[in-house]
Amino acid sequence: MPRVPFHYIDLRTFCYETEDEKRVEEALRTFLPDEFDVDRVESTGHHGDRIIVFSARVERANDVRHVLDKIRDLPDFETLLDELDQRVTDNTEFFLRLDKQAAFKGEARRGGGLTLRAKVEAYPAKKEAAVENAREALLGDE
């Protein structure tokens, strides 16, 4: 099995008081392997409203591959590949926003509500190397 050039992938979403927390957690789980641990932190918004932050850090290679498989399902995956130079930072981090409503339906789409942040392996730790490693990982076994 090919190596996965990511140190980790963080997924995070917020559940606002007007949302059902089980549904929001389920949306996040769309991108995670079965039975994966999800952290839940309760917070308070600016106006005193309840906000729950759901997050998960994926570190094991097989789990990272699972997340990448979900990303490959994006309808505009080719566009994402074309944008990698803008989506990878000088600190070798890859960022992507995903649609929380679509995720609740089990679909992968870009949009708002879910944030994916991945630390790309790159030696030396340069943006150019990180972009190429991210591209290689996203393309997978193609």
mmCIF file with all atom_site columns, C-alpha atoms in Angstrom:
data_model
loop_
_atom_site.group_PDB
_atom_site.id
_atom_site.type_symbol
_atom_site.label_atom_id
_atom_site.label_alt_id
_atom_site.label_comp_id
_atom_site.label_asym_id
_atom_site.label_entity_id
_atom_site.label_seq_id
_atom_site.pdbx_PDB_ins_code
_atom_site.Cartn_x
_atom_site.Cartn_y
_atom_site.Cartn_z
_atom_site.occupancy
_atom_site.B_iso_or_equiv
_atom_site.pdbx_formal_charge
_atom_site.auth_seq_id
_atom_site.auth_comp_id
_atom_site.auth_asym_id
_atom_site.auth_atom_id
_atom_site.pdbx_PDB_model_num
ATOM 1   C CA . MET A 1 1   ? 0.000   0.000  0.000   1.00 0.00 ? 1   MET A CA 1
ATOM 2   C CA . PRO A 1 2   ? 1.448   3.420  -0.886  1.00 0.00 ? 2   PRO A CA 1
ATOM 3   C CA . ARG A 1 3   ? 2.427   5.742  1.916   1.00 0.00 ? 3   ARG A CA 1
ATOM 4   C CA . VAL A 1 4   ? 0.171   8.636  2.846   1.00 0.00 ? 4   VAL A CA 1
ATOM 5   C CA . PRO A 1 5   ? 2.027   11.980 2.959   1.00 0.00 ? 5   PRO A CA 1
ATOM 6   C CA . PHE A 1 6   ? -0.092  13.536 5.715   1.00 0.00 ? 6   PHE A CA 1
ATOM 7   C CA . HIS A 1 7   ? 0.873   13.806 9.378   1.00 0.00 ? 7   HIS A CA 1
ATOM 8   C CA . TYR A 1 8   ? -2.810  14.177 10.294  1.00 0.00 ? 8   TYR A CA 1
ATOM 9   C CA . ILE A 1 9   ? -6.175  15.465 9.115   1.00 0.00 ? 9   ILE A CA 1
ATOM 10  C CA . ASP A 1 10  ? -8.355  17.570 11.427  1.00 0.00 ? 10  ASP A CA 1
ATOM 11  C CA . LEU A 1 11  ? -12.085 17.822 10.793  1.00 0.00 ? 11  LEU A CA 1
ATOM 12  C CA . ARG A 1 12  ? -14.230 20.314 12.700  1.00 0.00 ? 12  ARG A CA 1
ATOM 13  C CA . THR A 1 13  ? -17.749 21.685 12.715  1.00 0.00 ? 13  THR A CA 1
ATOM 14  C CA . PHE A 1 14  ? -19.930 23.812 14.954  1.00 0.00 ? 14  PHE A CA 1
ATOM 15  C CA . CYS A 1 15  ? -23.399 22.944 16.167  1.00 0.00 ? 15  CYS A CA 1
ATOM 16  C CA . TYR A 1 16  ? -25.425 26.051 16.880  1.00 0.00 ? 16  TYR A CA 1
ATOM 17  C CA . GLU A 1 17  ? -28.373 26.200 19.239  1.00 0.00 ? 17  GLU A CA 1
ATOM 18  C CA . THR A 1 18  ? -30.828 26.029 16.334  1.00 0.00 ? 18  THR A CA 1
ATOM 19  C CA . GLU A 1 19  ? -29.296 22.776 15.041  1.00 0.00 ? 19  GLU A CA 1
ATOM 20  C CA . ASP A 1 20  ? -29.755 19.169 16.139  1.00 0.00 ? 20  ASP A CA 1
ATOM 21  C CA . GLU A 1 21  ? -26.454 18.005 17.590  1.00 0.00 ? 21  GLU A CA 1
ATOM 22  C CA . LYS A 1 22  ? -26.914 14.365 16.522  1.00 0.00 ? 22  LYS A CA 1
ATOM 23  C CA . ARG A 1 23  ? -27.416 15.481 12.928  1.00 0.00 ? 23  ARG A CA 1
ATOM 24  C CA . VAL A 1 24  ? -24.368 17.767 13.028  1.00 0.00 ? 24  VAL A CA 1
ATOM 25  C CA . GLU A 1 25  ? -22.191 14.996 14.468  1.00 0.00 ? 25  GLU A CA 1
ATOM 26  C CA . GLU A 1 26  ? -23.529 12.631 11.811  1.00 0.00 ? 26  GLU A CA 1
ATOM 27  C CA . ALA A 1 27  ? -22.514 15.135 9.121   1.00 0.00 ? 27  ALA A CA 1
ATOM 28  C CA . LEU A 1 28  ? -18.942 15.167 10.461  1.00 0.00 ? 28  LEU A CA 1
ATOM 29  C CA . ARG A 1 29  ? -18.920 11.358 10.601  1.00 0.00 ? 29  ARG A CA 1
ATOM 30  C CA . THR A 1 30  ? -19.620 11.239 6.847   1.00 0.00 ? 30  THR A CA 1
ATOM 31  C CA . PHE A 1 31  ? -15.897 11.801 6.345   1.00 0.00 ? 31  PHE A CA 1
ATOM 32  C CA . LEU A 1 32  ? -14.675 9.531  9.164   1.00 0.00 ? 32  LEU A CA 1
ATOM 33  C CA . PRO A 1 33  ? -14.160 5.781  9.408   1.00 0.00 ? 33  PRO A CA 1
ATOM 34  C CA . ASP A 1 34  ? -16.847 3.842  11.291  1.00 0.00 ? 34  ASP A CA 1
ATOM 35  C CA . GLU A 1 35  ? -16.715 4.053  15.085  1.00 0.00 ? 35  GLU A CA 1
ATOM 36  C CA . PHE A 1 36  ? -14.147 6.884  14.976  1.00 0.00 ? 36  PHE A CA 1
ATOM 37  C CA . ASP A 1 37  ? -13.900 8.999  18.149  1.00 0.00 ? 37  ASP A CA 1
ATOM 38  C CA . VAL A 1 38  ? -15.327 12.495 17.854  1.00 0.00 ? 38  VAL A CA 1
ATOM 39  C CA . ASP A 1 39  ? -14.480 15.142 20.447  1.00 0.00 ? 39  ASP A CA 1
ATOM 40  C CA . ARG A 1 40  ? -17.321 17.308 21.735  1.00 0.00 ? 40  ARG A CA 1
ATOM 41  C CA . VAL A 1 41  ? -16.684 20.626 23.476  1.00 0.00 ? 41  VAL A CA 1
ATOM 42  C CA . GLU A 1 42  ? -19.497 22.862 24.663  1.00 0.00 ? 42  GLU A CA 1
ATOM 43  C CA . SER A 1 43  ? -18.989 26.591 24.419  1.00 0.00 ? 43  SER A CA 1
ATOM 44  C CA . THR A 1 44  ? -20.963 29.816 24.592  1.00 0.00 ? 44  THR A CA 1
ATOM 45  C CA . GLY A 1 45  ? -21.411 32.272 21.744  1.00 0.00 ? 45  GLY A CA 1
ATOM 46  C CA . HIS A 1 46  ? -21.137 36.054 21.894  1.00 0.00 ? 46  HIS A CA 1
ATOM 47  C CA . HIS A 1 47  ? -24.819 36.417 22.807  1.00 0.00 ? 47  HIS A CA 1
ATOM 48  C CA . GLY A 1 48  ? -24.827 33.605 25.373  1.00 0.00 ? 48  GLY A CA 1
ATOM 49  C CA . ASP A 1 49  ? -26.094 30.954 22.973  1.00 0.00 ? 49  ASP A CA 1
ATOM 50  C CA . ARG A 1 50  ? -24.833 27.374 23.218  1.00 0.00 ? 50  ARG A CA 1
ATOM 51  C CA . ILE A 1 51  ? -22.321 26.215 20.609  1.00 0.00 ? 51  ILE A CA 1
ATOM 52  C CA . ILE A 1 52  ? -20.950 22.688 20.466  1.00 0.00 ? 52  ILE A CA 1
ATOM 53  C CA . VAL A 1 53  ? -17.686 22.107 18.637  1.00 0.00 ? 53  VAL A CA 1
ATOM 54  C CA . PHE A 1 54  ? -17.315 18.630 17.143  1.00 0.00 ? 54  PHE A CA 1
ATOM 55  C CA . SER A 1 55  ? -13.826 17.677 16.003  1.00 0.00 ? 55  SER A CA 1
ATOM 56  C CA . ALA A 1 56  ? -11.717 14.671 15.090  1.00 0.00 ? 56  ALA A CA 1
ATOM 57  C CA . ARG A 1 57  ? -8.038  14.189 14.353  1.00 0.00 ? 57  ARG A CA 1
ATOM 58  C CA . VAL A 1 58  ? -7.232  11.402 11.916  1.00 0.00 ? 58  VAL A CA 1
ATOM 59  C CA . GLU A 1 59  ? -3.636  10.168 12.164  1.00 0.00 ? 59  GLU A CA 1
ATOM 60  C CA . ARG A 1 60  ? -3.442  6.490  11.232  1.00 0.00 ? 60  ARG A CA 1
ATOM 61  C CA . ALA A 1 61  ? -2.622  5.878  7.561   1.00 0.00 ? 61  ALA A CA 1
ATOM 62  C CA . ASN A 1 62  ? -5.696  3.727  6.841   1.00 0.00 ? 62  ASN A CA 1
ATOM 63  C CA . ASP A 1 63  ? -7.974  6.304  8.478   1.00 0.00 ? 63  ASP A CA 1
ATOM 64  C CA . VAL A 1 64  ? -6.340  9.104  6.463   1.00 0.00 ? 64  VAL A CA 1
ATOM 65  C CA . ARG A 1 65  ? -6.933  7.052  3.308   1.00 0.00 ? 65  ARG A CA 1
ATOM 66  C CA . HIS A 1 66  ? -10.608 6.773  4.264   1.00 0.00 ? 66  HIS A CA 1
ATOM 67  C CA . VAL A 1 67  ? -10.935 10.566 4.512   1.00 0.00 ? 67  VAL A CA 1
ATOM 68  C CA . LEU A 1 68  ? -9.091  11.021 1.208   1.00 0.00 ? 68  LEU A CA 1
ATOM 69  C CA . ASP A 1 69  ? -11.452 8.538  -0.473  1.00 0.00 ? 69  ASP A CA 1
ATOM 70  C CA . LYS A 1 70  ? -14.369 10.734 0.622   1.00 0.00 ? 70  LYS A CA 1
ATOM 71  C CA . ILE A 1 71  ? -12.622 13.848 -0.745  1.00 0.00 ? 71  ILE A CA 1
ATOM 72  C CA . ARG A 1 72  ? -12.170 12.092 -4.100  1.00 0.00 ? 72  ARG A CA 1
ATOM 73  C CA . ASP A 1 73  ? -15.986 11.836 -4.275  1.00 0.00 ? 73  ASP A CA 1
ATOM 74  C CA . LEU A 1 74  ? -16.290 15.632 -4.605  1.00 0.00 ? 74  LEU A CA 1
ATOM 75  C CA . PRO A 1 75  ? -18.136 16.499 -7.838  1.00 0.00 ? 75  PRO A CA 1
ATOM 76  C CA . ASP A 1 76  ? -15.520 19.175 -8.556  1.00 0.00 ? 76  ASP A CA 1
ATOM 77  C CA . PHE A 1 77  ? -12.504 17.082 -7.556  1.00 0.00 ? 77  PHE A CA 1
ATOM 78  C CA . GLU A 1 78  ? -10.541 18.079 -10.685 1.00 0.00 ? 78  GLU A CA 1
ATOM 79  C CA . THR A 1 79  ? -11.059 21.759 -9.812  1.00 0.00 ? 79  THR A CA 1
ATOM 80  C CA . LEU A 1 80  ? -9.781  21.067 -6.306  1.00 0.00 ? 80  LEU A CA 1
ATOM 81  C CA . LEU A 1 81  ? -6.601  19.578 -7.772  1.00 0.00 ? 81  LEU A CA 1
ATOM 82  C CA . ASP A 1 82  ? -6.158  22.702 -9.910  1.00 0.00 ? 82  ASP A CA 1
ATOM 83  C CA . GLU A 1 83  ? -6.484  24.876 -6.769  1.00 0.00 ? 83  GLU A CA 1
ATOM 84  C CA . LEU A 1 84  ? -3.938  23.029 -4.612  1.00 0.00 ? 84  LEU A CA 1
ATOM 85  C CA . ASP A 1 85  ? -1.418  25.851 -4.860  1.00 0.00 ? 85  ASP A CA 1
ATOM 86  C CA . GLN A 1 86  ? -3.954  28.166 -3.196  1.00 0.00 ? 86  GLN A CA 1
ATOM 87  C CA . ARG A 1 87  ? -5.135  25.531 -0.692  1.00 0.00 ? 87  ARG A CA 1
ATOM 88  C CA . VAL A 1 88  ? -1.701  24.606 0.697   1.00 0.00 ? 88  VAL A CA 1
ATOM 89  C CA . THR A 1 89  ? -0.022  27.184 2.933   1.00 0.00 ? 89  THR A CA 1
ATOM 90  C CA . ASP A 1 90  ? 3.642   28.037 3.378   1.00 0.00 ? 90  ASP A CA 1
ATOM 91  C CA . ASN A 1 91  ? 3.386   26.005 6.612   1.00 0.00 ? 91  ASN A CA 1
ATOM 92  C CA . THR A 1 92  ? 2.483   22.927 4.514   1.00 0.00 ? 92  THR A CA 1
ATOM 93  C CA . GLU A 1 93  ? -1.145  22.832 5.648   1.00 0.00 ? 93  GLU A CA 1
ATOM 94  C CA . PHE A 1 94  ? -3.973  21.907 3.292   1.00 0.00 ? 94  PHE A CA 1
ATOM 95  C CA . PHE A 1 95  ? -7.364  23.564 3.897   1.00 0.00 ? 95  PHE A CA 1
ATOM 96  C CA . LEU A 1 96  ? -10.781 22.668 2.537   1.00 0.00 ? 96  LEU A CA 1
ATOM 97  C CA . ARG A 1 97  ? -14.328 23.677 3.494   1.00 0.00 ? 97  ARG A CA 1
ATOM 98  C CA . LEU A 1 98  ? -17.086 21.128 3.080   1.00 0.00 ? 98  LEU A CA 1
ATOM 99  C CA . ASP A 1 99  ? -20.856 21.460 2.930   1.00 0.00 ? 99  ASP A CA 1
ATOM 100 C CA . LYS A 1 100 ? -22.397 20.420 6.274   1.00 0.00 ? 100 LYS A CA 1
ATOM 101 C CA . GLN A 1 101 ? -25.904 19.929 4.834   1.00 0.00 ? 101 GLN A CA 1
ATOM 102 C CA . ALA A 1 102 ? -24.637 17.692 2.019   1.00 0.00 ? 102 ALA A CA 1
ATOM 103 C CA . ALA A 1 103 ? -22.493 15.753 4.501   1.00 0.00 ? 103 ALA A CA 1
ATOM 104 C CA . PHE A 1 104 ? -25.558 15.046 6.620   1.00 0.00 ? 104 PHE A CA 1
ATOM 105 C CA . LYS A 1 105 ? -27.053 13.395 3.518   1.00 0.00 ? 105 LYS A CA 1
ATOM 106 C CA . GLY A 1 106 ? -23.860 11.338 3.117   1.00 0.00 ? 106 GLY A CA 1
ATOM 107 C CA . GLU A 1 107 ? -22.583 13.404 0.192   1.00 0.00 ? 107 GLU A CA 1
ATOM 108 C CA . ALA A 1 108 ? -19.211 15.081 -0.237  1.00 0.00 ? 108 ALA A CA 1
ATOM 109 C CA . ARG A 1 109 ? -19.484 18.631 -1.586  1.00 0.00 ? 109 ARG A CA 1
ATOM 110 C CA . ARG A 1 110 ? -17.526 21.795 -1.087  1.00 0.00 ? 110 ARG A CA 1
ATOM 111 C CA . GLY A 1 111 ? -19.281 24.525 0.808   1.00 0.00 ? 111 GLY A CA 1
ATOM 112 C CA . GLY A 1 112 ? -19.574 25.768 4.342   1.00 0.00 ? 112 GLY A CA 1
ATOM 113 C CA . GLY A 1 113 ? -19.990 24.295 7.775   1.00 0.00 ? 113 GLY A CA 1
ATOM 114 C CA . LEU A 1 114 ? -17.221 21.674 7.946   1.00 0.00 ? 114 LEU A CA 1
ATOM 115 C CA . THR A 1 115 ? -13.537 22.509 7.958   1.00 0.00 ? 115 THR A CA 1
ATOM 116 C CA . LEU A 1 116 ? -10.783 20.122 6.933   1.00 0.00 ? 116 LEU A CA 1
ATOM 117 C CA . ARG A 1 117 ? -7.196  21.000 7.812   1.00 0.00 ? 117 ARG A CA 1
ATOM 118 C CA . ALA A 1 118 ? -4.387  18.581 7.001   1.00 0.00 ? 118 ALA A CA 1
ATOM 119 C CA . LYS A 1 119 ? -0.698  18.790 7.756   1.00 0.00 ? 119 LYS A CA 1
ATOM 120 C CA . VAL A 1 120 ? 1.145   17.679 4.629   1.00 0.00 ? 120 VAL A CA 1
ATOM 121 C CA . GLU A 1 121 ? 4.484   15.910 4.944   1.00 0.00 ? 121 GLU A CA 1
ATOM 122 C CA . ALA A 1 122 ? 7.174   17.707 2.987   1.00 0.00 ? 122 ALA A CA 1
ATOM 123 C CA . TYR A 1 123 ? 10.930  17.330 3.271   1.00 0.00 ? 123 TYR A CA 1
ATOM 124 C CA . PRO A 1 124 ? 12.196  19.983 3.138   1.00 0.00 ? 124 PRO A CA 1
ATOM 125 C CA . ALA A 1 125 ? 9.122   21.700 4.588   1.00 0.00 ? 125 ALA A CA 1
ATOM 126 C CA . LYS A 1 126 ? 8.439   23.873 1.555   1.00 0.00 ? 126 LYS A CA 1
ATOM 127 C CA . LYS A 1 127 ? 5.092   24.763 0.021   1.00 0.00 ? 127 LYS A CA 1
ATOM 128 C CA . GLU A 1 128 ? 6.033   23.407 -3.417  1.00 0.00 ? 128 GLU A CA 1
ATOM 129 C CA . ALA A 1 129 ? 6.894   19.976 -2.020  1.00 0.00 ? 129 ALA A CA 1
ATOM 130 C CA . ALA A 1 130 ? 3.712   19.976 0.080   1.00 0.00 ? 130 ALA A CA 1
ATOM 131 C CA . VAL A 1 131 ? 1.554   20.803 -2.952  1.00 0.00 ? 131 VAL A CA 1
ATOM 132 C CA . GLU A 1 132 ? 3.040   17.894 -4.905  1.00 0.00 ? 132 GLU A CA 1
ATOM 133 C CA . ASN A 1 133 ? 2.665   15.503 -1.959  1.00 0.00 ? 133 ASN A CA 1
ATOM 134 C CA . ALA A 1 134 ? -0.949  16.581 -1.450  1.00 0.00 ? 134 ALA A CA 1
ATOM 135 C CA . ARG A 1 135 ? -1.637  16.077 -5.161  1.00 0.00 ? 135 ARG A CA 1
ATOM 136 C CA . GLU A 1 136 ? -0.082  12.605 -5.066  1.00 0.00 ? 136 GLU A CA 1
ATOM 137 C CA . ALA A 1 137 ? -2.116  11.644 -1.991  1.00 0.00 ? 137 ALA A CA 1
ATOM 138 C CA . LEU A 1 138 ? -5.382  12.982 -3.393  1.00 0.00 ? 138 LEU A CA 1
ATOM 139 C CA . LEU A 1 139 ? -4.895  11.182 -6.696  1.00 0.00 ? 139 LEU A CA 1
ATOM 140 C CA . GLY A 1 140 ? -4.299  7.931  -4.783  1.00 0.00 ? 140 GLY A CA 1
ATOM 141 C CA . ASP A 1 141 ? -3.926  4.834  -6.910  1.00 0.00 ? 141 ASP A CA 1
ATOM 142 C CA . GLU A 1 142 ? -5.076  6.449  -10.143 1.00 0.00 ? 142 GLU A CA 1
#
